[in-house]
Coordinates of C-alpha atoms in Angstrom, one line a residue:
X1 CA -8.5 -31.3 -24.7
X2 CA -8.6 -27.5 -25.1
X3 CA -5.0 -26.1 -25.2
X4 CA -4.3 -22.7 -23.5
X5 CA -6.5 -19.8 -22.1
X6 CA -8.7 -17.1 -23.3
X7 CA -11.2 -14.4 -22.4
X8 CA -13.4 -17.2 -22.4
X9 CA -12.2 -19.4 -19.9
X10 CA -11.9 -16.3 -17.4
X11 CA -15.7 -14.7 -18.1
X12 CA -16.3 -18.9 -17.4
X13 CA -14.5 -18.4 -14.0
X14 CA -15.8 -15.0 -13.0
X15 CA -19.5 -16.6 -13.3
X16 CA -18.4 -19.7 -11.5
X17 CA -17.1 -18.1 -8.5
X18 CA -19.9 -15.2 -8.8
X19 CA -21.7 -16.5 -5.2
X20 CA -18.4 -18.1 -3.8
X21 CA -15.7 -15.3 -3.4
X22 CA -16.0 -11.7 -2.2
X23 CA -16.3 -9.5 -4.6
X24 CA -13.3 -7.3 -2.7
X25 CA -13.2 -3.3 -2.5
X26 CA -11.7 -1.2 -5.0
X27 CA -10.6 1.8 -2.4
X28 CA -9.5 5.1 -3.5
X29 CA -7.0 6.3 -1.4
X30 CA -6.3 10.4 -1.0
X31 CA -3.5 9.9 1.2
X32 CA -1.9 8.0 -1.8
X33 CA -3.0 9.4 -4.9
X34 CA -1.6 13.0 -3.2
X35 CA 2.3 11.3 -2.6
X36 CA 2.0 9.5 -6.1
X37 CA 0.7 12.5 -8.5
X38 CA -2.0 10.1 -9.6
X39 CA -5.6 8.8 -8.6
X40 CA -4.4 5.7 -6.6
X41 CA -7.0 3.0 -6.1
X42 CA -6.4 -0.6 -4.1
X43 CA -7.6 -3.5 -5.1
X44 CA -8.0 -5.0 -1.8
X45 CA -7.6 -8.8 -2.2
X46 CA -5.9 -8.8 1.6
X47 CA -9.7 -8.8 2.7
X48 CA -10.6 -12.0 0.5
X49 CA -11.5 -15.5 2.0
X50 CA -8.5 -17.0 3.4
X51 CA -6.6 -13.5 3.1
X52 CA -5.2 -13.1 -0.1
X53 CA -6.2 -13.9 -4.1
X54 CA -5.1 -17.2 -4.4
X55 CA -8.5 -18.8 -3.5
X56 CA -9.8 -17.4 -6.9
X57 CA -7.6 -20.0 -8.7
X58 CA -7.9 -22.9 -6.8
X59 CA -11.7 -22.8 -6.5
X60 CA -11.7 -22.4 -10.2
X61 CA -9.5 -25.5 -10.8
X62 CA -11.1 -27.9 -8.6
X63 CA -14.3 -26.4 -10.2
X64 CA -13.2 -27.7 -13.3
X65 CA -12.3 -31.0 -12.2
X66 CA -15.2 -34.1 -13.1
X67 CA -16.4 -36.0 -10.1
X68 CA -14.4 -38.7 -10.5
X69 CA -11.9 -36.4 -10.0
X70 CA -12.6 -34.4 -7.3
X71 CA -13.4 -37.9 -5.6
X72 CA -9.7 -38.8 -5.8
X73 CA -9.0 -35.5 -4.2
X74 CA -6.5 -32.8 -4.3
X75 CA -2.8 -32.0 -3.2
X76 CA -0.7 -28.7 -3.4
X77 CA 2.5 -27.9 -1.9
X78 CA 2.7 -24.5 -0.3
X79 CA 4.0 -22.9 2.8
X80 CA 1.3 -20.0 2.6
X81 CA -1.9 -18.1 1.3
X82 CA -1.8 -21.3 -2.1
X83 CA -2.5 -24.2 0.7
X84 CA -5.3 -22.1 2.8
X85 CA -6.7 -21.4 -0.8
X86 CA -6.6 -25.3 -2.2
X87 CA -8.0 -25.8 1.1
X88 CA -10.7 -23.6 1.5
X89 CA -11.8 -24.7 -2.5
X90 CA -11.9 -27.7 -1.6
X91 CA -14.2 -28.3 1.9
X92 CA -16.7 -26.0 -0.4
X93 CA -16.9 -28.6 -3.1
X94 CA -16.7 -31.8 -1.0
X95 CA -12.8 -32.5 -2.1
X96 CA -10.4 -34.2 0.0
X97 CA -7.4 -32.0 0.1
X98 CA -3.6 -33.0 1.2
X99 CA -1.2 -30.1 1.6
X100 CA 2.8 -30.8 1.7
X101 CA 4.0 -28.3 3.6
X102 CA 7.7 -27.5 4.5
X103 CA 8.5 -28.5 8.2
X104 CA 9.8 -25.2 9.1
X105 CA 6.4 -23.7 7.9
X106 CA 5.1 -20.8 10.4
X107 CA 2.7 -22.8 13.0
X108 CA 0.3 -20.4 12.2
X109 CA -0.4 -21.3 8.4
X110 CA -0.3 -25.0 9.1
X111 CA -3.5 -24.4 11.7
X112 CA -5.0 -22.1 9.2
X113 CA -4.8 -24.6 6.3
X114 CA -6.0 -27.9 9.0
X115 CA -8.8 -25.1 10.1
X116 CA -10.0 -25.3 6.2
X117 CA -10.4 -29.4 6.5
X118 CA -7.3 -30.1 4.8
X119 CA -4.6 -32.8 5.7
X120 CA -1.8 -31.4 6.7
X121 CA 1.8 -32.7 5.6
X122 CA 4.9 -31.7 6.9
X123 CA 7.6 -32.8 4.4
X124 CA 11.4 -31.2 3.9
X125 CA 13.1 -27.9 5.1
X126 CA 12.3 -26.0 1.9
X127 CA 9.5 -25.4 -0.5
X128 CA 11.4 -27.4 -3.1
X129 CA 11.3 -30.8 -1.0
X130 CA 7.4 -30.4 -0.3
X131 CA 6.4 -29.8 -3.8
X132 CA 8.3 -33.0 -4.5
X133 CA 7.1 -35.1 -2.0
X134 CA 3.5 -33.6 -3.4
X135 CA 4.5 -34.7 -6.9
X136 CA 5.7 -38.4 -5.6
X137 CA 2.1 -38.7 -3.2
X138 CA -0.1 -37.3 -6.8
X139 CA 1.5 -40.6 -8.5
X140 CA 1.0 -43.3 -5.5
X141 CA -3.0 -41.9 -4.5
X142 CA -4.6 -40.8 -8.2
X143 CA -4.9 -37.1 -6.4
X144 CA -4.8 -33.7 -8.5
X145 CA -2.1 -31.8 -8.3
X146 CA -3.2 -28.0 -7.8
X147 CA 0.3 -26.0 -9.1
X148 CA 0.0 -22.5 -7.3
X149 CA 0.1 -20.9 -10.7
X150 CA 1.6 -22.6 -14.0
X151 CA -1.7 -23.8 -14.9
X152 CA -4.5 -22.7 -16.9
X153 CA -7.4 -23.0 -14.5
X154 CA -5.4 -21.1 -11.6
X155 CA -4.4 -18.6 -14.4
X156 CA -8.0 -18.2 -15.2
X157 CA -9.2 -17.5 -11.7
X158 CA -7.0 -15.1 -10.8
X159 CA -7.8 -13.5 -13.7
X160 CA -11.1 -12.5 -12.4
X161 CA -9.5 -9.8 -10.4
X162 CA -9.2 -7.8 -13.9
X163 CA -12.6 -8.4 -14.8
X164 CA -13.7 -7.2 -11.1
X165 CA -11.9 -3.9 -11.7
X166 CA -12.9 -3.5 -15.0
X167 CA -16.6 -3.7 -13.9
X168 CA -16.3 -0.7 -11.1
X169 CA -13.6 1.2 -13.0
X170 CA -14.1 1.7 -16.6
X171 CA -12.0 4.3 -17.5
X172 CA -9.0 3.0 -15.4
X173 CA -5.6 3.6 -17.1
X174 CA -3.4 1.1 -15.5
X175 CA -3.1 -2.1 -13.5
X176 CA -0.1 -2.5 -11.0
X177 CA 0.3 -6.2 -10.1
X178 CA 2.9 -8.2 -7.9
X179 CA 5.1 -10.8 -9.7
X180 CA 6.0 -13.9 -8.1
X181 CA 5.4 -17.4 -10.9
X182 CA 3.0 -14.7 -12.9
X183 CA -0.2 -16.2 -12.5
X184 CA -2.0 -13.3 -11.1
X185 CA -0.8 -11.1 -13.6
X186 CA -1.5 -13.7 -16.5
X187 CA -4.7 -13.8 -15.8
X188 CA -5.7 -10.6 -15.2
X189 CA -3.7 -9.3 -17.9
X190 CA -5.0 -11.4 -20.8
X191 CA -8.5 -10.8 -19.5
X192 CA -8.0 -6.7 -19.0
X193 CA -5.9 -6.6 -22.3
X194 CA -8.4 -8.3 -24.3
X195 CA -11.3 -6.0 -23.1
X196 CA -9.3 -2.7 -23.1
X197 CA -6.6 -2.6 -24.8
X198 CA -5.6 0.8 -23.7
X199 CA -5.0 -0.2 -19.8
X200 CA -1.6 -0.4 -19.6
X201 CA -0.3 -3.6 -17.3
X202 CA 2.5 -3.0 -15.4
X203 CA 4.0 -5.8 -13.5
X204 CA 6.3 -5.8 -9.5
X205 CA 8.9 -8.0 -8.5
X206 CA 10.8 -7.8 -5.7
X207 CA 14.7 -6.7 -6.4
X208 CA 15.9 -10.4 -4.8
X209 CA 13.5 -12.3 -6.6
X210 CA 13.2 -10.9 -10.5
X211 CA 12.7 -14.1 -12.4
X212 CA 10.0 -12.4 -14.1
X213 CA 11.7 -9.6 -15.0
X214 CA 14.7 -10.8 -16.1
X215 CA 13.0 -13.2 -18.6
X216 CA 10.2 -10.3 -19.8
X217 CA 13.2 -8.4 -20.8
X218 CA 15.4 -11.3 -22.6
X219 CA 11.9 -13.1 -24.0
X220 CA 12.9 -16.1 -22.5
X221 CA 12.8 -18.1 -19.7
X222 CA 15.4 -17.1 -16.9
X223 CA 16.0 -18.4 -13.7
X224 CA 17.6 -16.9 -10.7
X225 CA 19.5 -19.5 -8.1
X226 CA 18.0 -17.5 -5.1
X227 CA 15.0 -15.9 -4.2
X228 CA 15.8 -13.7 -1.1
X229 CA 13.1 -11.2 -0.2
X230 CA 10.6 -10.1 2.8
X231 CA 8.2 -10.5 0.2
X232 CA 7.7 -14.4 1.0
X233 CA 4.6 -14.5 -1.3
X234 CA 6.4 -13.5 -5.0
X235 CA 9.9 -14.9 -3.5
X236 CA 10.0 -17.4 -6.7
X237 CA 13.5 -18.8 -8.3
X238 CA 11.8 -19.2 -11.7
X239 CA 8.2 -18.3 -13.0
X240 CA 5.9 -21.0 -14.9
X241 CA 6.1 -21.8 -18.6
X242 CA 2.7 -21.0 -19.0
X243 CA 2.4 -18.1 -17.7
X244 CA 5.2 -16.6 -19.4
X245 CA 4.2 -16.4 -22.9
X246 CA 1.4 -14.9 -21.6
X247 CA 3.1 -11.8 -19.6
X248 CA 5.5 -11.5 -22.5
X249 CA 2.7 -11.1 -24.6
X250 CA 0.5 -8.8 -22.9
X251 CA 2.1 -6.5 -20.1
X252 CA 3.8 -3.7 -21.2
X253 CA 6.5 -3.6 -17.9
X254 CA 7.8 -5.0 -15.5
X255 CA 10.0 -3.2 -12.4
X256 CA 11.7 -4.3 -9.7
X257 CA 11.2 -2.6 -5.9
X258 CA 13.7 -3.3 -3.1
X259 CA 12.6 -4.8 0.4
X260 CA 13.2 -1.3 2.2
X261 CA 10.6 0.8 -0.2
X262 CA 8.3 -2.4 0.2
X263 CA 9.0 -2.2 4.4
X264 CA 8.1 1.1 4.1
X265 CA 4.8 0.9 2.5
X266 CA 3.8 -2.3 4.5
X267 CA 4.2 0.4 7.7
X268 CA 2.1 2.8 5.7
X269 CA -0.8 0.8 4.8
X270 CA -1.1 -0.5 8.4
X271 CA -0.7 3.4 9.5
X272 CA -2.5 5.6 6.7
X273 CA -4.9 3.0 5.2
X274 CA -5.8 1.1 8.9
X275 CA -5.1 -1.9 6.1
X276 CA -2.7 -5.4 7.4
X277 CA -1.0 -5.7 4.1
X278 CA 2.0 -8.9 3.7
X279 CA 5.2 -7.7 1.3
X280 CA 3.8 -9.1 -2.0
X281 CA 0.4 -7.6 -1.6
X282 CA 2.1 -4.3 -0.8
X283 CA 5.1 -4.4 -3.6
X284 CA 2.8 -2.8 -6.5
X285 CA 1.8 0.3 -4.3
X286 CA 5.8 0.5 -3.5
X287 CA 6.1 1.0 -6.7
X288 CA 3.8 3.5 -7.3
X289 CA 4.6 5.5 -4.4
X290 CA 8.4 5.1 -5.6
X291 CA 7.7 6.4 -9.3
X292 CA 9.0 3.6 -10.8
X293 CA 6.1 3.2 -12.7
X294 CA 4.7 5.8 -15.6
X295 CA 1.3 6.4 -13.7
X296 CA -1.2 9.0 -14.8
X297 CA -5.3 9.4 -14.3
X298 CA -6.3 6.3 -12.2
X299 CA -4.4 3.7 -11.6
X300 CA -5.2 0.4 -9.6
X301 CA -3.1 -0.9 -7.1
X302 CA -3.7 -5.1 -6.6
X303 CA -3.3 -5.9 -2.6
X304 CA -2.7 -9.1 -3.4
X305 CA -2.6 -10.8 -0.1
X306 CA -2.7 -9.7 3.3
X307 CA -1.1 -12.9 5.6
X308 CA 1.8 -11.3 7.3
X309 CA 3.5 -12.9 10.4
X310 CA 2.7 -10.7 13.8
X311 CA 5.9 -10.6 14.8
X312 CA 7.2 -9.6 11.5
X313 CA 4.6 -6.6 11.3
X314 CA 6.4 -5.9 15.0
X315 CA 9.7 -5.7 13.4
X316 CA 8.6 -3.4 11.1
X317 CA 7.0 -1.1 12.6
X318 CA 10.3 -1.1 15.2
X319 CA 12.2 -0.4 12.4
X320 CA 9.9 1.8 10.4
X321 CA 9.9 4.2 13.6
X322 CA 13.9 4.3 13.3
X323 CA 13.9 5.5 10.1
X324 CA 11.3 8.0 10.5
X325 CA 13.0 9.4 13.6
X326 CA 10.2 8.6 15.4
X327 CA 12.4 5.7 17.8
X328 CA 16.0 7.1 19.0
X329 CA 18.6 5.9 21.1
X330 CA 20.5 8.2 22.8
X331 CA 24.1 8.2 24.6
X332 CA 25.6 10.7 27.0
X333 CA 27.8 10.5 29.7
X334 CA 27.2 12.0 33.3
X335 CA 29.3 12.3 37.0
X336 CA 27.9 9.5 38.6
X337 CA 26.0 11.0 41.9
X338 CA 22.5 10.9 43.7
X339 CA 20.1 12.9 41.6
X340 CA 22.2 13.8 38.3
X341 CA 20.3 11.0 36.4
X342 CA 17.1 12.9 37.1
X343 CA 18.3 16.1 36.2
X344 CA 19.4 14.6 32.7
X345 CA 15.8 13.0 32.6
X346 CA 13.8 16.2 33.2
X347 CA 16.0 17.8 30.3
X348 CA 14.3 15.1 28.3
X349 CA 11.2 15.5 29.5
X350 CA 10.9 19.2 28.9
X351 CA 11.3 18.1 25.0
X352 CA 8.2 16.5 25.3
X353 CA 9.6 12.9 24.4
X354 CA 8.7 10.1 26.0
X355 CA 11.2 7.8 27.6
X356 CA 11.1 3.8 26.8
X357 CA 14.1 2.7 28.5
X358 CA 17.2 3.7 30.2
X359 CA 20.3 2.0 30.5
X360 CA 22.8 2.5 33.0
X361 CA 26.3 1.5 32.8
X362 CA 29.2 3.0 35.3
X363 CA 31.5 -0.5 35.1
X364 CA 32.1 -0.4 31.8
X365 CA 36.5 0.0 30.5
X366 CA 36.3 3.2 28.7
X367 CA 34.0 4.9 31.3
X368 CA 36.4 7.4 33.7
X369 CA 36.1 6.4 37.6
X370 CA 33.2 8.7 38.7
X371 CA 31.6 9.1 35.6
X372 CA 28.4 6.8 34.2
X373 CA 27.3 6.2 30.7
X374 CA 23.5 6.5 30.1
X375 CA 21.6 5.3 27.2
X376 CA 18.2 6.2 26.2
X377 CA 15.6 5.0 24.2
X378 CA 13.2 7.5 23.2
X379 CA 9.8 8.0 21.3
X380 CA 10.2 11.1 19.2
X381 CA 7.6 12.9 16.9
X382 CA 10.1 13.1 13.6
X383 CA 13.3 13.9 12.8
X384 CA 12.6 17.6 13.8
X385 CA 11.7 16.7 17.5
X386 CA 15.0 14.6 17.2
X387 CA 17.1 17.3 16.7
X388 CA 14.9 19.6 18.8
X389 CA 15.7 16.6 21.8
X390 CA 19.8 17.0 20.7
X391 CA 20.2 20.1 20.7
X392 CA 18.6 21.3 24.5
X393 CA 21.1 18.7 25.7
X394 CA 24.0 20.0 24.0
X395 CA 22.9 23.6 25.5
X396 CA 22.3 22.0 29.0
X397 CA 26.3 20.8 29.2
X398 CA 25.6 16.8 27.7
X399 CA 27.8 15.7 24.8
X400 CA 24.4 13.3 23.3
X401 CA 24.7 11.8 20.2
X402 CA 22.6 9.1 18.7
X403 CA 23.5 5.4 18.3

């Protein structure tokens, strides 16, 4: 049996997935190219079947299996885009697919991944308990275990993505990929590296989870004992001996990006790009638009997934807004009588910023008898307007401040 990967093995791929996958956008974006210094493109893998990259590897592993195999069927573990990928694979070749999934995984992804045919396990409180319940279920039932990327199918697969860009791009100067276990940037790096040299390969990991990193630097394996990041999709304690030797080998860096600059860019992808973009898929632009990496002429910027959590995209928008001074709270104090809170409220108005709540509060300790403390939430244009908003307070009599 053929040991390791080659350019081979992912031209192989790319032609056996020709007719099954989208062939996703490669997007130039103004708006980002003008705030990085650099023509930014994305590589928008967010808009692939099942919502991020990872379908590209598991189609091309089950794909490789014989019938017999496929015949036993497959199993993963995953709490995310790897189990809607294995599943989707498999209903398109006739596979019977079990996913082990962590009992705390969102509701959401475990409909998703039934929706694609699969059987659905629920199996542990972590990711660590599923993939060994996976492990113990592969022995008992003669299934094939599909790892999410230490193996050299998946590796191959995802590897397409290079070729891809390489096809529409030829005179691209550099790759920007997210890190989680490396087998997207494996793959794409061995395939871009042995076709043009001269594209540099730069490689993201989130601050809380730099496995990668760590061990790109040292030449060896390294662990880290957590994995802590918003970035759910790279958020990996250790990446695969397979794919090491391979990024060790063939990218020429890897940098690290903290949650807030990837927050950031998740809110301006959704804003500037009309784009729903999860943490991992949106770390390697983070990184660009944070200058952490060398980038000059055009540079390629892979999306790698775009399955974020509604209610996480709401708490980053809230908290995007903050930041931006586009969301303020506001606290003043006022003589409690008819008709002084709308006084105070036409004040506001005048500014042109438009009220979201207002809180009351005349029983509270420190508040003098007589005297009320108000709280506003506002919507503001920037921090301009903010201060614009402060100071015709301050010049109408009311000690505001923000809180």
């Amino acid at each position: 049996m053929k040991q390791g990967i080659d350019l081979a093995d992912v031209k192989q791929a790319h032609h056996a997935m020709y007719d099954v996958i989208h062939h996703t956008p490669l997007d130039k974006s103004v708006t980002f190219s003008n705030m990085a210094g650099c023509d930014v493109y994305l590589k928008l893998e967010n808009l692939q079947k099942t919502g991020s990259f990872k379908l590209r590897g598991a189609y091309n592993k089950i794909h490789s299996l014989t019938p017999e195999e496929r015949a036993k069927g497959v199993i993963a573990a995953s709490a995310g885009n790897h189990a809607q990928g294995v599943a989707y694979a498999a209903r398109m070749m006739e596979a019977r697919a079990t996913i082990v999934m962590p009992e705390v995984a969102p509701l959401a992804k475990i409909i998703a991944t039934r929706g694609y045919g699969a059987e659905v396990l629920l199996s542990g409180t972590v990711y660590d308990d599923a993939f060994h319940r996976a492990q113990e279920l592969e022995q008992e039932n003669g299934q094939t275990f599909i790892h999410a990327f230490n193996d050299y199918q998946v590796i191959a697969g995802q590897g397409t993505v290079g070729i891809e860009i390489l096809e529409e791009l030829e005179d691209v100067s550099a790759i920007v990929v997210p890190i989680g276990g490396g087998g997207l940037i494996a793959g794409i790096a061995l395939a871009v590296k042995e076709l043009a040299p001269h594209v540099k390969i730069y490689g993201v990991q989130a601050q809380g989870a730099p496995a990668m990193y760590m061990s790109k630097y040292a030449h060896i394996l390294k662990s880290t004992p957590d994995a802590v990041t918003i970035a759910d999709g790279i958020a990996v304690k250790a990446p695969g001996d397979l794919t090491f030797p391979i990024v060790d080998h063939y990218v020429d860096d890897i940098v690290v990006v903290d949650d807030e600059a990837t927050a950031s860019t998740i809110l301006m992808l959704l804003e500037r790009a009309k784009l729903m973009v999860e943490g991992s898929g949106a770390i390697a632009l983070a990184a660009i638009l944070n200058h952490k990496i060398p980038a000059k002429g055009k540079v390629v910027s892979v999306v790698s997934g775009g399955n974020i959590d509604v209610n996480f995209i709401s708490r980053i928008i809230e908290r995007g807004l903050v930041k931006a001074g586009r969301r303020i709270k506001i606290s003043t104090q006022i003589t409690d009588r008819p008709g002084l809170l709308q006084q105070l409220l036409t004040v506001i108005a005048n500014t042109q910023a438009n009220v979201i709540s207002v809180f009351h509060d005349r029983v509270e300790q420190n508040v003098p008898i007589g005297q009320a403390v108000i709280e506003i939430s506002l919507e503001t244009r920037d921090a301009l307007h903010t201060e614009q908003i402060l100071h015709n307070l301050r010049q109408h009599g009311y000690s505001a401040r923000t809180i």
